[in-house]
Short mmCIF file of C-alpha atoms in Angstrom, two decimals:
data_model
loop_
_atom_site.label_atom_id
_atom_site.label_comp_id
_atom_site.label_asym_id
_atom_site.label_seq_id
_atom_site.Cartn_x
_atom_site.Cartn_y
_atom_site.Cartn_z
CA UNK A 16 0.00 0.00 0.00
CA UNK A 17 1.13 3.43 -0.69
CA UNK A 18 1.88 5.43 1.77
CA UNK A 19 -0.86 7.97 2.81
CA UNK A 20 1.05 10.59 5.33
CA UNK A 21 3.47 10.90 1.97
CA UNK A 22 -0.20 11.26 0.04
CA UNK A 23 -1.66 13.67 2.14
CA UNK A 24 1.80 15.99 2.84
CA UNK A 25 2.45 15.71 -1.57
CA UNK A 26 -1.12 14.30 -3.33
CA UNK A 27 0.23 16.17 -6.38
CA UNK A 28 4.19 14.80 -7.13
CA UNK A 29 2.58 11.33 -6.04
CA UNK A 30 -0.11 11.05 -8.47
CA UNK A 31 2.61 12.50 -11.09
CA UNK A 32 4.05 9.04 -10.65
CA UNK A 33 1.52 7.14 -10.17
CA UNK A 34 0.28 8.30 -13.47
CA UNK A 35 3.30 7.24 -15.13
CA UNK A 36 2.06 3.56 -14.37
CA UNK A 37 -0.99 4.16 -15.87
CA UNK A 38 -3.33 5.41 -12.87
CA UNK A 39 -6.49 7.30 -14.65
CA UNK A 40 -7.01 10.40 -13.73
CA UNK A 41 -10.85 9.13 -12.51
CA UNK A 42 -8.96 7.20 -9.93
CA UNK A 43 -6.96 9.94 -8.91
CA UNK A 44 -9.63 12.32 -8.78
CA UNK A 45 -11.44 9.57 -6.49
CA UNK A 46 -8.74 9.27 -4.59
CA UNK A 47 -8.03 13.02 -4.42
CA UNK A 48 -11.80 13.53 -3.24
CA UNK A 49 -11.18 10.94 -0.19
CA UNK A 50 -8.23 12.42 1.00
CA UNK A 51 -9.65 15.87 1.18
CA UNK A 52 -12.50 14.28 3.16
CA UNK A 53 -10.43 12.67 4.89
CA UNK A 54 -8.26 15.69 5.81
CA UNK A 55 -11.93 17.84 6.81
CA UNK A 56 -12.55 15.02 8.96
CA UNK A 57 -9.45 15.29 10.92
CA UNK A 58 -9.75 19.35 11.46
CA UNK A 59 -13.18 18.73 12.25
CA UNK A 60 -12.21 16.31 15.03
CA UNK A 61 -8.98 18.20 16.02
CA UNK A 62 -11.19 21.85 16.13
CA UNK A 63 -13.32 20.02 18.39
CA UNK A 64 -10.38 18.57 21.29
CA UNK A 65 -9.25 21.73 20.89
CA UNK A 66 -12.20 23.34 21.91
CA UNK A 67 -13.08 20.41 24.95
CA UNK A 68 -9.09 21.17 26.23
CA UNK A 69 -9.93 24.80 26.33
CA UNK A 70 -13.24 24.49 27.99
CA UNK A 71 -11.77 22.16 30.99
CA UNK A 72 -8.99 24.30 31.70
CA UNK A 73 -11.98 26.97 31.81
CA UNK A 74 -13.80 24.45 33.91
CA UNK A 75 -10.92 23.68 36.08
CA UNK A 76 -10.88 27.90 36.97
CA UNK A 77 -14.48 28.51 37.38
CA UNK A 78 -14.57 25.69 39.76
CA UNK A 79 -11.35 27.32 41.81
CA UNK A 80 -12.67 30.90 41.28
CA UNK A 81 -15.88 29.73 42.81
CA UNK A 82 -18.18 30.43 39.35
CA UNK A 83 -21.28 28.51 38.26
CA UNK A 84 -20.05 25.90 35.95
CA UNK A 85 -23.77 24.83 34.88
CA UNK A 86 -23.82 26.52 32.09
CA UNK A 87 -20.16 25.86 30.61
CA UNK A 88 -21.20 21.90 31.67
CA UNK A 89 -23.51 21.62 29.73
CA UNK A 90 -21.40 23.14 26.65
CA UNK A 91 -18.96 20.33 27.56
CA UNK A 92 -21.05 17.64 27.58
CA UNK A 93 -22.75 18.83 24.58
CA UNK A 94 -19.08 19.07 22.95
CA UNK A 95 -18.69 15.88 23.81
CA UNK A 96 -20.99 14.38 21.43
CA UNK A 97 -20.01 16.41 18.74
CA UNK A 98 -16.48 14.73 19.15
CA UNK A 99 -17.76 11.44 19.26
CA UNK A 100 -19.84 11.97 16.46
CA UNK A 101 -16.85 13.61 14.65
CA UNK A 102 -14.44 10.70 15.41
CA UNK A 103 -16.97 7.83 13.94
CA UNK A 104 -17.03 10.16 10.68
CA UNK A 105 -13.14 10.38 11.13
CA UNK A 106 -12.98 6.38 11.28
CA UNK A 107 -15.07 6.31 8.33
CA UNK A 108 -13.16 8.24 6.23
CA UNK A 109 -10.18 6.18 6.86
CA UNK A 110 -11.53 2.94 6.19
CA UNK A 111 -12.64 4.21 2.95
CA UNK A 112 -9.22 5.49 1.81
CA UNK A 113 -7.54 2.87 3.17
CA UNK A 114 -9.63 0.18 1.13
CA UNK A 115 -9.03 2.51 -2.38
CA UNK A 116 -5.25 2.68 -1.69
CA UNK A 117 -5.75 -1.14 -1.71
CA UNK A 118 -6.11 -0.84 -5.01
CA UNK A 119 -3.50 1.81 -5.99
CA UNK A 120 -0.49 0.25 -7.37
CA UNK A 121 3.19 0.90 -6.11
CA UNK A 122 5.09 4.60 -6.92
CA UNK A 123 7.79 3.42 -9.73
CA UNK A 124 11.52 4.08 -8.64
CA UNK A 125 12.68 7.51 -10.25
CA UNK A 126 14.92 5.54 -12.40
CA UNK A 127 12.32 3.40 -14.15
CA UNK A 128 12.30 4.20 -18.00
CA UNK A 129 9.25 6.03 -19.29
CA UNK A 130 6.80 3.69 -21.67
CA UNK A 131 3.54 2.51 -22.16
CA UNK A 132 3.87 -1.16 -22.37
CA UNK A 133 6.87 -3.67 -23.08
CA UNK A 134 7.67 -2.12 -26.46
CA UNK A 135 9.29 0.41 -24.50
CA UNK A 136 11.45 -1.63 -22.01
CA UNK A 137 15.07 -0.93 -22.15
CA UNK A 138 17.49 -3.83 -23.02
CA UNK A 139 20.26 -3.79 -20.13
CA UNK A 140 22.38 -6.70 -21.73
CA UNK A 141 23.29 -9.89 -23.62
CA UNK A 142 24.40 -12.63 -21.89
CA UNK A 143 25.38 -16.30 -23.94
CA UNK A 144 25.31 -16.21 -27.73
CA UNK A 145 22.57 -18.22 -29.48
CA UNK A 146 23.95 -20.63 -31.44
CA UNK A 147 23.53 -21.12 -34.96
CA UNK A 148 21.74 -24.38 -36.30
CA UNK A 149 22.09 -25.58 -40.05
CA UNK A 150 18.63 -26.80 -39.86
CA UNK A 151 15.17 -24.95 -39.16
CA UNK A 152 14.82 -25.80 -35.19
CA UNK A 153 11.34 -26.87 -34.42
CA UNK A 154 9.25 -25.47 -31.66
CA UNK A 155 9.29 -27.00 -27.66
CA UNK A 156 5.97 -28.14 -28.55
CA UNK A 157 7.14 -30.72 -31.68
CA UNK A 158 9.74 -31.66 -29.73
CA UNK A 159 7.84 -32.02 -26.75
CA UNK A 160 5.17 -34.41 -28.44
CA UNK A 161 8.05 -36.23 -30.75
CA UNK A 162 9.93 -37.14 -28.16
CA UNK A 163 6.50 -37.98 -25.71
CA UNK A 164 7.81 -36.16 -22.53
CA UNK A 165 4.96 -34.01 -23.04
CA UNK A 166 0.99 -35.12 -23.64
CA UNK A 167 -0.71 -31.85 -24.36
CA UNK A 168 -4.07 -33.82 -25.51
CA UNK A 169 -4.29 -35.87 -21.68
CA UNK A 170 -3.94 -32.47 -20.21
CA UNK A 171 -6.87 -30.81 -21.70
CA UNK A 172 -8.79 -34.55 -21.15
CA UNK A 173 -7.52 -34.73 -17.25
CA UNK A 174 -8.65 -30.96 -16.78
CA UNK A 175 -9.02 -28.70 -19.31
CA UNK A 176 -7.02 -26.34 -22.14
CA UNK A 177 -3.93 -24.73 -20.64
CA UNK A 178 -2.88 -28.20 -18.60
CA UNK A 179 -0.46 -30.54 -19.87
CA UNK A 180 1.48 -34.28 -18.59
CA UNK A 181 5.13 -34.88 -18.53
CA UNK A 182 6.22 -38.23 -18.87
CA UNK A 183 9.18 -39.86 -18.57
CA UNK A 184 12.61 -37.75 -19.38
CA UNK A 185 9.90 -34.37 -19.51
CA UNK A 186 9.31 -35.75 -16.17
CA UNK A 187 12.35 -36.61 -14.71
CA UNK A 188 13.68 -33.12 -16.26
CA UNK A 189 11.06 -30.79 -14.73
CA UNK A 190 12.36 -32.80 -11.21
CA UNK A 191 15.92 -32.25 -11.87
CA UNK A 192 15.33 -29.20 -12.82
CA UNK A 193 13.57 -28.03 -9.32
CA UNK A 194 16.23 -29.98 -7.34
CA UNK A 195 19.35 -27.97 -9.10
CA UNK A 196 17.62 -24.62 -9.03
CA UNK A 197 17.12 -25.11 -5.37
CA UNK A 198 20.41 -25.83 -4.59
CA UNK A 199 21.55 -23.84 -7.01
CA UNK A 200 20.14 -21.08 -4.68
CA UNK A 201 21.24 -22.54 -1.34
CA UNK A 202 24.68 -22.07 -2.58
CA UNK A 203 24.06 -18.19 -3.40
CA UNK A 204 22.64 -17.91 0.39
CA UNK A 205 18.56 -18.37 -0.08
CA UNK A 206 17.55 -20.38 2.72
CA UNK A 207 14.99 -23.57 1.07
CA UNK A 208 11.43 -23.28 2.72
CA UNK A 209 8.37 -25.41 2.06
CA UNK A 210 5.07 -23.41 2.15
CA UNK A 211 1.39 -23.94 1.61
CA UNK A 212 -0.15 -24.59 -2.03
CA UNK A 213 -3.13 -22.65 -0.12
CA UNK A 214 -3.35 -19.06 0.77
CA UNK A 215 -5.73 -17.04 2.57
CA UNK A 216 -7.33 -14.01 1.44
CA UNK A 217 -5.05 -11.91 4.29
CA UNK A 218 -1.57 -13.55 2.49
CA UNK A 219 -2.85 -12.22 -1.14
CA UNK A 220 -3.91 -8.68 0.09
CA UNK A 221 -0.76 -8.77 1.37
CA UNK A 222 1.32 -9.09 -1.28
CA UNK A 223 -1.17 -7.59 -3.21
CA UNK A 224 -3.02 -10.06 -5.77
CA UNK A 225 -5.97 -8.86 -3.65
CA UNK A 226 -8.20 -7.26 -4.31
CA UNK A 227 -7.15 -6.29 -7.66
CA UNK A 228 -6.51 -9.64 -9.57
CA UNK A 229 -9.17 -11.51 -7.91
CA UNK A 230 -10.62 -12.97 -11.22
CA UNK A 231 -7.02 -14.30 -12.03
CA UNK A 232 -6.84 -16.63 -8.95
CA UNK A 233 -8.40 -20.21 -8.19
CA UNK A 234 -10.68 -20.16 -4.97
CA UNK A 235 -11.79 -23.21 -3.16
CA UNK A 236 -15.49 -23.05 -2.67
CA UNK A 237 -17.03 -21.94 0.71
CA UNK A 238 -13.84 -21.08 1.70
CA UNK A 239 -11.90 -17.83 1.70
CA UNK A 240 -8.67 -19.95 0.87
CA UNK A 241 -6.86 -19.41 -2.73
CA UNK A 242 -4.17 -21.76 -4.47
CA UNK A 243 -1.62 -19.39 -4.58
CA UNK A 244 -0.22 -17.67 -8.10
CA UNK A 245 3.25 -17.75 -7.05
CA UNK A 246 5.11 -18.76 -3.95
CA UNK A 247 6.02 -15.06 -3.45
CA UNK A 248 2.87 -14.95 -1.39
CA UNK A 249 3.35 -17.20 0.59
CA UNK A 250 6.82 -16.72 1.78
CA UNK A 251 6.52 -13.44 1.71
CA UNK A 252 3.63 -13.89 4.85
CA UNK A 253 5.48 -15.71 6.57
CA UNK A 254 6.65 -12.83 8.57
CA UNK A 255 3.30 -10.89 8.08
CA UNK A 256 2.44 -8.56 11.11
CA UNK A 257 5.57 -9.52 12.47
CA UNK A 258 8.44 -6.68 14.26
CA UNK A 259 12.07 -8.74 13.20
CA UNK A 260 14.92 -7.81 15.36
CA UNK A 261 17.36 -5.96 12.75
CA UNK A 262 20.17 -8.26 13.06
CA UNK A 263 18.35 -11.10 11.46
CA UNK A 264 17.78 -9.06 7.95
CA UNK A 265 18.13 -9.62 5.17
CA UNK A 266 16.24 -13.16 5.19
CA UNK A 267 16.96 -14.52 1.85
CA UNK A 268 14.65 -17.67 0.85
CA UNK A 269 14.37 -19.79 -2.11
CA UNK A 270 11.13 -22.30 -2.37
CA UNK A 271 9.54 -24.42 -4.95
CA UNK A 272 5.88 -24.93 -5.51
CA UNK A 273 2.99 -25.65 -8.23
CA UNK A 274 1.46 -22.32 -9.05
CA UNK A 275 -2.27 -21.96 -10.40
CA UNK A 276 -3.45 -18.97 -12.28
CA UNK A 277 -6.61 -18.60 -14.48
CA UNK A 278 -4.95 -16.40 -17.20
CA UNK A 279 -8.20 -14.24 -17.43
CA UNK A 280 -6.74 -11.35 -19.33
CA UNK A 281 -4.38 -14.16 -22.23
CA UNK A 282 -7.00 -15.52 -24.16
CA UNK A 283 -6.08 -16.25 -27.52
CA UNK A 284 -2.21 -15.50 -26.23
CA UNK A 285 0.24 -18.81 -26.12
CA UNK A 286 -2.46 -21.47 -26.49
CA UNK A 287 0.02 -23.98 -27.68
CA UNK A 288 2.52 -25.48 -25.92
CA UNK A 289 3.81 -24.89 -21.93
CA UNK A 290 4.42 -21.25 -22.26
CA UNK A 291 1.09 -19.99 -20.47
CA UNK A 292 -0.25 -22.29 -18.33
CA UNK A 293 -3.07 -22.84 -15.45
CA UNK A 294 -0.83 -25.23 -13.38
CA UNK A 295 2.58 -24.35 -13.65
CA UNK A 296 6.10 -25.18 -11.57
CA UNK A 297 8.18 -22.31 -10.61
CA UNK A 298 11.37 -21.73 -7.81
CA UNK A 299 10.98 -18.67 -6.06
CA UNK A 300 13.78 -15.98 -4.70
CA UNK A 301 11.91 -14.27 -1.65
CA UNK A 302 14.43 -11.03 0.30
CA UNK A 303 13.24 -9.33 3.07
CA UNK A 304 15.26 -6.38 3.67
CA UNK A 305 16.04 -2.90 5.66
CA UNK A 306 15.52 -0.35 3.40
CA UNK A 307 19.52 0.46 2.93
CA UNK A 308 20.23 -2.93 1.65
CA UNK A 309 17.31 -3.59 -0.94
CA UNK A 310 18.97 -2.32 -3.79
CA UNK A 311 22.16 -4.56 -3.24
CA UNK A 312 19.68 -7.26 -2.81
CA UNK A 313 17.70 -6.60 -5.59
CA UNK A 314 21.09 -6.68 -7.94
CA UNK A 315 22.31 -10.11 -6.28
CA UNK A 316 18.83 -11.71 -7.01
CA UNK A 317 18.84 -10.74 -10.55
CA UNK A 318 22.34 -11.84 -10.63
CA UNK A 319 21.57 -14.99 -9.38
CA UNK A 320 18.91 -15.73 -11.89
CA UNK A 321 21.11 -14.90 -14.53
CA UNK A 322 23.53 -16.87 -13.49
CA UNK A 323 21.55 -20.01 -13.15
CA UNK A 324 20.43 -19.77 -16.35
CA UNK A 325 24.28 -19.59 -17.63
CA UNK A 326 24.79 -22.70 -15.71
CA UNK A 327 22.42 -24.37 -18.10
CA UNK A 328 24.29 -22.82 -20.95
CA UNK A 329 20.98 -20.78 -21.97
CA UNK A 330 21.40 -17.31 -23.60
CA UNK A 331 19.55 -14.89 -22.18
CA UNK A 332 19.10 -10.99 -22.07
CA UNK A 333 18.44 -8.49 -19.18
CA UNK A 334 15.59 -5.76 -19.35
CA UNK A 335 14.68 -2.73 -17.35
CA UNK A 336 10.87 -3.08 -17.49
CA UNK A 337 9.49 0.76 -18.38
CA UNK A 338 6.82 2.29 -16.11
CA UNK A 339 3.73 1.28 -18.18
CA UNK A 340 4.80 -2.02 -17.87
CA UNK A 341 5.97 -2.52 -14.08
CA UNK A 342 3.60 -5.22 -12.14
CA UNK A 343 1.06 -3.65 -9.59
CA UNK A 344 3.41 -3.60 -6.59
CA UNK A 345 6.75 -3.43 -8.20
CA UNK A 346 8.79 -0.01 -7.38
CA UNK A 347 11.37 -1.73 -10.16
CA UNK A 348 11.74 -4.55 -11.97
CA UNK A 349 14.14 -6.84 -14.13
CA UNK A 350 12.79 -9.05 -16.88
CA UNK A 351 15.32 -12.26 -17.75
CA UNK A 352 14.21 -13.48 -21.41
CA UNK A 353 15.74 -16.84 -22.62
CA UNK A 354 16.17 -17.55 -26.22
CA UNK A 355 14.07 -19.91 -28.01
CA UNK A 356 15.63 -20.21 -31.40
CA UNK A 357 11.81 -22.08 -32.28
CA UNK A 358 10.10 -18.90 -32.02
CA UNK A 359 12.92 -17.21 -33.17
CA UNK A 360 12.85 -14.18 -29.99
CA UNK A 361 13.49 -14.18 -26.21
CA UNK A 362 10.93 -14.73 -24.00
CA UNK A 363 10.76 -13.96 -20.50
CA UNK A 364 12.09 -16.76 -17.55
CA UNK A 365 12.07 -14.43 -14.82
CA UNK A 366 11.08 -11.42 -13.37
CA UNK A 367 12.66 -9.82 -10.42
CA UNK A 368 11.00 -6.95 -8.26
CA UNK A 369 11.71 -4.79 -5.62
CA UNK A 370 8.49 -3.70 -3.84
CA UNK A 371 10.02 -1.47 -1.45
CA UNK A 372 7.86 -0.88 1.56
CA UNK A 373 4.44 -1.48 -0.42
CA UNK A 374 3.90 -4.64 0.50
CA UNK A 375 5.06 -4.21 4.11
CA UNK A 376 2.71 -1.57 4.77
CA UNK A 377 -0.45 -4.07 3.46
CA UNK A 378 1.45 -7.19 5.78
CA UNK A 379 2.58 -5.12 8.34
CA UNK A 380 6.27 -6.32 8.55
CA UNK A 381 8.70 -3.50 10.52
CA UNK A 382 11.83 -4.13 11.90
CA UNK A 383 13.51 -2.64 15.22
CA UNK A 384 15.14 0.12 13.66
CA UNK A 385 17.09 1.74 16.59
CA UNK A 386 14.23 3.21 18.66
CA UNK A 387 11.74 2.75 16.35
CA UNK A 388 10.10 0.32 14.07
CA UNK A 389 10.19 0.46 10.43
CA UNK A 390 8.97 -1.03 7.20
CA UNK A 391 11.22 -3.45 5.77
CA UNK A 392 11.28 -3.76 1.62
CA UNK A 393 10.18 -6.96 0.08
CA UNK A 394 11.58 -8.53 -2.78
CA UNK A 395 10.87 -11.35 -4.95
CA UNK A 396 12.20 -13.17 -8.58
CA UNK A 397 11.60 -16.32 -10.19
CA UNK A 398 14.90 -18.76 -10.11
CA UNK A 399 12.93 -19.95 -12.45
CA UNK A 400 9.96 -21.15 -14.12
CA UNK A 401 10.77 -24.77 -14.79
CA UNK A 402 8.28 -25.14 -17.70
CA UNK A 403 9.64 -22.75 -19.38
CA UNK A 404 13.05 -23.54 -19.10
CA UNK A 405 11.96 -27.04 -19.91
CA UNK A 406 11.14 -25.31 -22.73
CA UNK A 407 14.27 -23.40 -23.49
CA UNK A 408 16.43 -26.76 -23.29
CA UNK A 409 14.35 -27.99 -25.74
CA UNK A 410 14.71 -25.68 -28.35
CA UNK A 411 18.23 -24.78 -27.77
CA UNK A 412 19.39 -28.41 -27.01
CA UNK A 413 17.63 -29.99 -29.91
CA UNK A 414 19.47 -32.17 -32.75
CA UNK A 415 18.50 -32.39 -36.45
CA UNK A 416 16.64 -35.74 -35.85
CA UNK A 417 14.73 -34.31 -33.45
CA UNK A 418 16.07 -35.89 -30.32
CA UNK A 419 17.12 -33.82 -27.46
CA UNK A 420 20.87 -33.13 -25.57
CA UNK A 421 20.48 -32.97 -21.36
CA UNK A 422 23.21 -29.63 -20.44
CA UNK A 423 25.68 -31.22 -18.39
CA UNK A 424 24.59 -29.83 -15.25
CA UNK A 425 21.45 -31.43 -14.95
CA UNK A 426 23.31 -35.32 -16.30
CA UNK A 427 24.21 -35.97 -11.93
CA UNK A 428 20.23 -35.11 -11.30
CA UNK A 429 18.77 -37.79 -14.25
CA UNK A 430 21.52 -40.92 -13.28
#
C-alpha cells in the first residue's frame, strides 16, 4: 500500500508518478476527493479537542474561582458528542481510503524508464550467444510431443485447455530441474522453505493479488482460501504482522511450488505449448530487507537468476521493465528473457522486483530500527519457471533428428 502521510503531505508529485504507471485520472480524482474528506474530517475532530481542552482548563478555573459551571457543563457535555460523532465520521473516512489505496499500485523508482507497455522496455544486456543451427529448429511443442515427454491432448482430457502431462525424461527433467535450481540457490545464500499450495485471502492482500486480480486466482469453494499464483505470497507472509529484530535481515529464501493462475486477461495468447499455463512449476527468490540494503539485494537476485540460467548454458538478455509495464506492486523490476531459437525471440524466464515498503505496509512487517520500528522492503524473482526452461532446453538443445541433448549440469540429477 502506498503510503498515505506521503499522500496527504504531496497528493500532487505522487499522483505524477503514479500516473506514469498508468493510474487514470478518474482514480486519482477519487482518490483526491477521499483524501480531502479525509483531511476535513481530521480538522473537524482536532477543532473540536481543541475546543473540549480549552473548555476544561476553563472548567478547572471557574470551579477554583468559585463560578457557576452549569452553564459551561452543559457546553462540555454537549461538545462531547459532537467529538464522538466527529471521530466515527473520522474512522469512516479512513476505512474508505484505506480500502481505495488497496487498489493503488506501487510509486515506480525515479529511475524506471518512461513507456507505455513492453515495447518500450530498455534492453540492459546480452548474456550467452545463441547458437547457430544448419537446420530450421522446431518449436518445444514438436519436440515435446516427438519425443512424448509431453501429452498436451491428456492435459486438456484430465482438466481442461492450458494443462499438460510430462512423462518420462519431460518428467524426470522438470524434477531435476527443481532440485538444481534449489540448490543452485542454497549455494548463493537463499535459505529452502516449504510453504502452503493454499493461501488465505489476508496472504494475497498482502502481497497484493488482492483485491485487484481476484478474477485471475483459483478459490476453493465456501472457503476464503486461494491456491496461490506464485510462492512469493506465501513466503513473503510468513513474517506478516511480524516486528524482526534488525540483526536477522536480510532473510533470503528460495522455495519451490505448483502455481495456479486462471490467465483471465491471455485468451487467444500462447495457447500452444507450456508457455502460459493454469498449473505451472516455478522456484521462487523471496528477500526481506532494511531499506539500505534492498537495492544490493535486488542486484544479487537478478544476478543470481542470470547466473543459473548460464549454468544451463541458456542465452539470455536483461531488461529494465518501463513504467507502463511494471507489475502492480513493483517499485522496479528486471525481466530475464531466454532464447528460443523455435520462435525465433526471447521470451521472458524471470522477473525480479523490488516492492520497497508497499507490500510491508499491506502485511505489516517492521523491523527494530534503533528506537523505532520500520517497514522493511520486500523482494521477490523467479529462479525460475521450470516449464519454461523445460522449454528453453528444448529448443536450444535440440538435434537435427529431433532428439534432445540434457546440459551437463542437470546429467548428476537424471543418473
Amino acid at each position: 500500500m502506498i503510503d498515505l502521510k506521503l499522500l496527504q503531505k504531496d497528493f500532487q508529485s505522487v499522483s505524477d508518478k503514479l500516473m506514469r504507471k498508468g493510474v487514470s485520472i478518474e482514480l486519482l480524482d477519487t482518490l483526491k476527493k477521499k483524501n480531502e474528506e479525509l483531511k476535513s474530517a481530521k480538522a473537524a475532530y482536532e477543532t473540536l479537542q481543541a475546543a473540549q481542552n480549552a473548555m476544561s482548563k476553563e472548567f478547572g478555573v471557574y470551579k477554583k474561582e468559585g463560578k457557576d459551571v452549569s452553564e459551561l457543563k452543559e457546553k462540555v457535555d454537549a461538545n462531547k458528542i459532537k467529538i464522538t460523532e466527529a471521530l466515527e465520521v473520522q474512522r469512516v473516512r479512513q476505512e474508505e481510503m484505506e480500502a481505495l489505496a488497496m487498489s493503488i499500485p506501487n510509486i515506480p523508482d525515479d529511475d524506471v524508464p518512461e513507456g507505455k507497455d513492453d515495447s518500450d522496455n530498455v534492453e540492459i544486456k546480452r548474456v550467452l550467444t545463441p547458437r547457430t543451427f544448419d537446420f530450421t529448429p522446431k518449436e518445444h511443442w514438436e519436440l515435446a510431443e516427438q519425443n512424448g515427454w509431453i501429452d498436451f491432448e491428456r492435459g486438456v482430457k484430465l482438466a481442461t485447455s492450458r494443462f499438460s502431462v510430462s512423462f518420462g525424461m519431460g518428467a524426470k527433467l522438470e524434477r531435476a530441474l527443481i532440485n538444481f535450481m534449489l540448490n543452485f540457490n542454497s549455494k548463493r545464500g537463499f535459505e529452502e522453505v516449504s510453504v502452503p499450495a493454499l493461501v488465505n485471502r489476508a496472504a494475497l492482500e498482502g502481497t497484493g493479488q488482492l483485491p485487484k486480480f481476484e478474477d485471475d486466482l483459483y478459490k476453493v469453494q465456501d472457503q476464503e482460501l486461494f491456491l496461490i499464483p506464485t510462492a512469493e505470497v506465501p513466503v513473503t507472509n510468513l513474517y506478516q504482522d511480524e516486528i524482526l529484530p534488525s540483526e536477522k535481515l536480510p532473510i533470503k529464501m528460495t522455495a519451490y511450488t505448483s502455481c495456479f493462475r486462471k490467465e483471465a486477461g491471455a485468451a487467444g495468447r500462447d495457447t500452444r505449448g507450456m508457455i502460459r499455463q493454469h498449473q505451472f512449476h516455478k522456484v521462487e527468490l523471496v528477500s526481506i530487507t532494511k531499506p539500505e540494503e534492498s537495492d544490493r539485494v535486488f542486484e544479487e537476485m537478478v544476478q543470481t537468476a542470470s547466473d543459473l540460467l548460464s549454468s544451463l548454458e541458456l542465452p539470455h538478455r536483461l531488461m529494465t521493465l518501463c513504467s507502463g509495464d511494471l507489475g502492480f506492486g513493483a517499485a522496479k523490476t528486471v525481466d530475464l528473457e531466454v532464447w528460443l531459437p523455435g520462435q525465433n525471440c526471447y521470451r521472458e524466464i524471470s522477473s525480479v522486483s523490488n516492492t520497497r515498503e508497499f507490500q510491508a505496509r499491506r502485511a505489516k512487517i517492521r523491523f527494530k530500527d534503533g528506537d523505532k520500528n520500520s517497514f522493511v522492503h520486500t523482494l521477490n524473482g523467479s529462479s525460475l519457471a521450470v516449464g519454461r526452461t523445460l522449454v528453453a532446453i528444448m529448443e536450444n538443445f535440440q538435434n537435427e533428428d529431433g532428439s534432445i541433448t540434457i546440459p551437463k549440469v542437470l546429467e548428476p540429477y537424471i543418473n
